[in-house]
Every structure is written in structure tokens, then in C-alpha cells.
PDB file of C-alpha atoms in Angstrom:
ATOM      1  CA  MET D 109      97.807  94.249  35.103  1.00 83.00           C
ATOM      2  CA  ALA D 110     101.420  94.624  36.056  1.00 92.00           C
ATOM      3  CA  VAL D 111     102.722  98.157  36.333  1.00 91.00           C
ATOM      4  CA  LYS D 112     106.182  99.615  35.880  1.00 95.00           C
ATOM      5  CA  LYS D 113     107.430 102.910  37.209  1.00 94.00           C
ATOM      6  CA  VAL D 114     109.091 105.052  34.539  1.00 94.00           C
ATOM      7  CA  THR D 115     110.601 108.493  34.404  1.00 95.00           C
ATOM      8  CA  VAL D 116     109.678 110.960  31.664  1.00 95.00           C
ATOM      9  CA  THR D 117     110.620 114.553  31.049  1.00 97.00           C
ATOM     10  CA  LEU D 118     107.780 116.949  30.223  1.00 97.00           C
ATOM     11  CA  PRO D 119     107.450 120.724  30.024  1.00 97.00           C
ATOM     12  CA  GLU D 120     106.444 122.231  33.395  1.00 97.00           C
ATOM     13  CA  GLU D 121     103.317 123.800  31.904  1.00 97.00           C
ATOM     14  CA  LEU D 122     102.152 120.429  30.608  1.00 97.00           C
ATOM     15  CA  VAL D 123     102.741 118.761  33.968  1.00 97.00           C
ATOM     16  CA  ALA D 124     100.751 121.524  35.678  1.00 97.00           C
ATOM     17  CA  ALA D 125      97.871 121.173  33.209  1.00 97.00           C
ATOM     18  CA  LEU D 126      97.876 117.386  33.541  1.00 97.00           C
ATOM     19  CA  GLY D 127      97.925 117.653  37.337  1.00 97.00           C
ATOM     20  CA  GLU D 128      94.950 120.012  37.273  1.00 97.00           C
ATOM     21  CA  ALA D 129      93.048 117.703  34.917  1.00 97.00           C
ATOM     22  CA  ALA D 130      93.760 114.718  37.163  1.00 97.00           C
ATOM     23  CA  ARG D 131      92.556 116.623  40.239  1.00 98.00           C
ATOM     24  CA  GLU D 132      89.385 117.693  38.403  1.00 97.00           C
ATOM     25  CA  ASP D 133      88.707 114.064  37.478  1.00 96.00           C
ATOM     26  CA  GLY D 134      89.670 112.801  40.932  1.00 97.00           C
ATOM     27  CA  VAL D 135      92.224 110.352  39.529  1.00 97.00           C
ATOM     28  CA  PRO D 136      95.954 109.913  40.037  1.00 97.00           C
ATOM     29  CA  LEU D 137      98.168 111.703  37.531  1.00 97.00           C
ATOM     30  CA  SER D 138      99.636 108.360  36.449  1.00 96.00           C
ATOM     31  CA  ARG D 139      96.153 107.079  35.523  1.00 96.00           C
ATOM     32  CA  LEU D 140      95.437 110.180  33.447  1.00 97.00           C
ATOM     33  CA  VAL D 141      98.769 109.885  31.620  1.00 97.00           C
ATOM     34  CA  ALA D 142      98.304 106.130  31.064  1.00 96.00           C
ATOM     35  CA  HIS D 143      94.839 106.742  29.606  1.00 97.00           C
ATOM     36  CA  ALA D 144      96.232 109.410  27.264  1.00 97.00           C
ATOM     37  CA  ALA D 145      99.007 107.052  26.132  1.00 97.00           C
ATOM     38  CA  GLU D 146      96.510 104.238  25.517  1.00 97.00           C
ATOM     39  CA  SER D 147      94.320 106.599  23.487  1.00 97.00           C
ATOM     40  CA  GLU D 148      97.299 107.598  21.333  1.00 98.00           C
ATOM     41  CA  LEU D 149      98.143 103.951  20.672  1.00 98.00           C
ATOM     42  CA  ARG D 150      94.516 103.254  19.643  1.00 98.00           C
ATOM     43  CA  ARG D 151      94.583 106.233  17.252  1.00 98.00           C
ATOM     44  CA  ARG D 152      97.807 104.915  15.713  1.00 98.00           C
ATOM     45  CA  VAL D 153      96.207 101.506  15.120  1.00 98.00           C
ATOM     46  CA  GLY D 154      93.200 103.208  13.533  1.00 96.00           C
ATOM     47  CA  ARG D 155      95.358 105.334  11.241  1.00 97.00           C
ATOM     48  CA  ARG D 156      97.317 102.241  10.231  1.00 98.00           C
ATOM     49  CA  LEU D 157      94.107 100.338   9.431  1.00 97.00           C
ATOM     50  CA  VAL D 158      92.820 103.236   7.319  1.00 95.00           C
ATOM     51  CA  ALA D 159      96.136 103.505   5.476  1.00 97.00           C
ATOM     52  CA  ASP D 160      96.144  99.758   4.794  1.00 97.00           C
ATOM     53  CA  TRP D 161      92.566  99.866   3.532  1.00 95.00           C
ATOM     54  CA  GLN D 162      93.313 102.807   1.262  1.00 96.00           C
ATOM     55  CA  ALA D 163      96.425 101.093  -0.073  1.00 97.00           C
ATOM     56  CA  GLU D 164      94.246  98.176  -1.181  1.00 97.00           C
ATOM     57  CA  ASN D 165      91.095 100.059  -2.214  1.00 96.00           C
ATOM     58  CA  GLY D 166      92.162 103.570  -3.110  1.00 96.00           C
ATOM     59  CA  THR D 167      91.932 106.892  -1.322  1.00 96.00           C
ATOM     60  CA  PHE D 168      88.606 107.861   0.217  1.00 95.00           C
ATOM     61  CA  THR D 169      86.583 110.259  -1.906  1.00 96.00           C
ATOM     62  CA  VAL D 170      85.331 113.581  -0.588  1.00 97.00           C
ATOM     63  CA  GLU D 171      81.822 112.109  -0.652  1.00 97.00           C
ATOM     64  CA  GLU D 172      82.857 109.064   1.405  1.00 95.00           C
ATOM     65  CA  ILE D 173      84.547 111.269   3.994  1.00 95.00           C
ATOM     66  CA  ALA D 174      81.483 113.541   4.186  1.00 97.00           C
ATOM     67  CA  ALA D 175      79.194 110.533   4.618  1.00 97.00           C
ATOM     68  CA  ALA D 176      81.397 109.115   7.385  1.00 95.00           C
ATOM     69  CA  ARG D 177      81.450 112.478   9.188  1.00 96.00           C
ATOM     70  CA  ALA D 178      77.657 112.743   8.937  1.00 97.00           C
ATOM     71  CA  GLU D 179      77.265 109.217  10.316  1.00 97.00           C
ATOM     72  CA  MET D 180      79.607 109.978  13.217  1.00 95.00           C
ATOM     73  CA  ALA D 181      77.774 113.227  13.980  1.00 96.00           C
ATOM     74  CA  ALA D 182      74.449 111.376  14.022  1.00 96.00           C
ATOM     75  CA  ALA D 183      75.905 108.764  16.363  1.00 95.00           C
ATOM     76  CA  ASP D 184      77.189 111.545  18.645  1.00 93.00           C
ATOM     77  CA  VAL D 185      73.742 113.162  18.744  1.00 94.00           C
ATOM     78  CA  GLN D 186      72.142 109.832  19.592  1.00 92.00           C
ATOM     79  CA  ALA D 187      74.701 109.036  22.310  1.00 91.00           C
ATOM     80  CA  LEU D 188      74.544 112.525  23.838  1.00 91.00           C
ATOM     81  CA  SER D 189      70.743 112.634  23.808  1.00 90.00           C
ATOM     82  CA  GLY D 190      70.780 109.329  25.682  1.00 79.00           C
ATOM     83  CA  LEU D 191      73.027 110.870  28.323  1.00 72.00           C
ATOM     84  CA  GLY D 192      70.567 113.705  28.873  1.00 61.00           C
ATOM     85  CA  GLN D 193      67.722 111.235  29.380  1.00 60.00           C
ATOM     86  CA  ALA D 194      69.717 109.181  31.872  1.00 54.00           C
ATOM     87  CA  ALA D 195      70.448 112.275  33.973  1.00 50.00           C
ATOM     88  CA  ALA D 196      66.786 113.336  34.056  1.00 50.00           C
TER      89      ALA D 196
END
């Protein structure tokens, strides 16, 4: 992948926190920031897909949202329990 150097202006406290997070993860600051930017773009796509779906099919009901949250929580439990087994 080609890369391009850019200049951004951020609050000092944010830069310090990002630098600490990058050091903790053992990655360059630019990689951490790029990952955060990619994550934001993915969230935007997801929100757009949900909005498009709701425009065609109607707003999600409280019950549908609760069911989706329960399904995601169950998937988290399954994924996290698998991590514990792999470490053992």
C-alpha cells in the first residue's frame, strides 16, 4: 500500500495519549492513528447501511434492537471464552 505523509493539528493531550497508547502496543504512532481512522470509516459505512435499510424497511423496533444486542453479547462471550482457552 502506498503511503502519504500528512500534517494534522491535534490537541497536545490527545497526542500524548495516542503516543502512550502506541508505546503500550509497541507500534508507531502513525499506525495507531491510521487504524483509528480506518475504524471510523468502517463505522460510517455501517451507519450508512443501517440508515439505508431503515429507509426501505422502517425503523428498528425496541425488540429488534434488544435481540441484536443479546446476539452480539452472546457472540462476545463465545469469542472471549475462546481466547481464555487458547491462552491456557
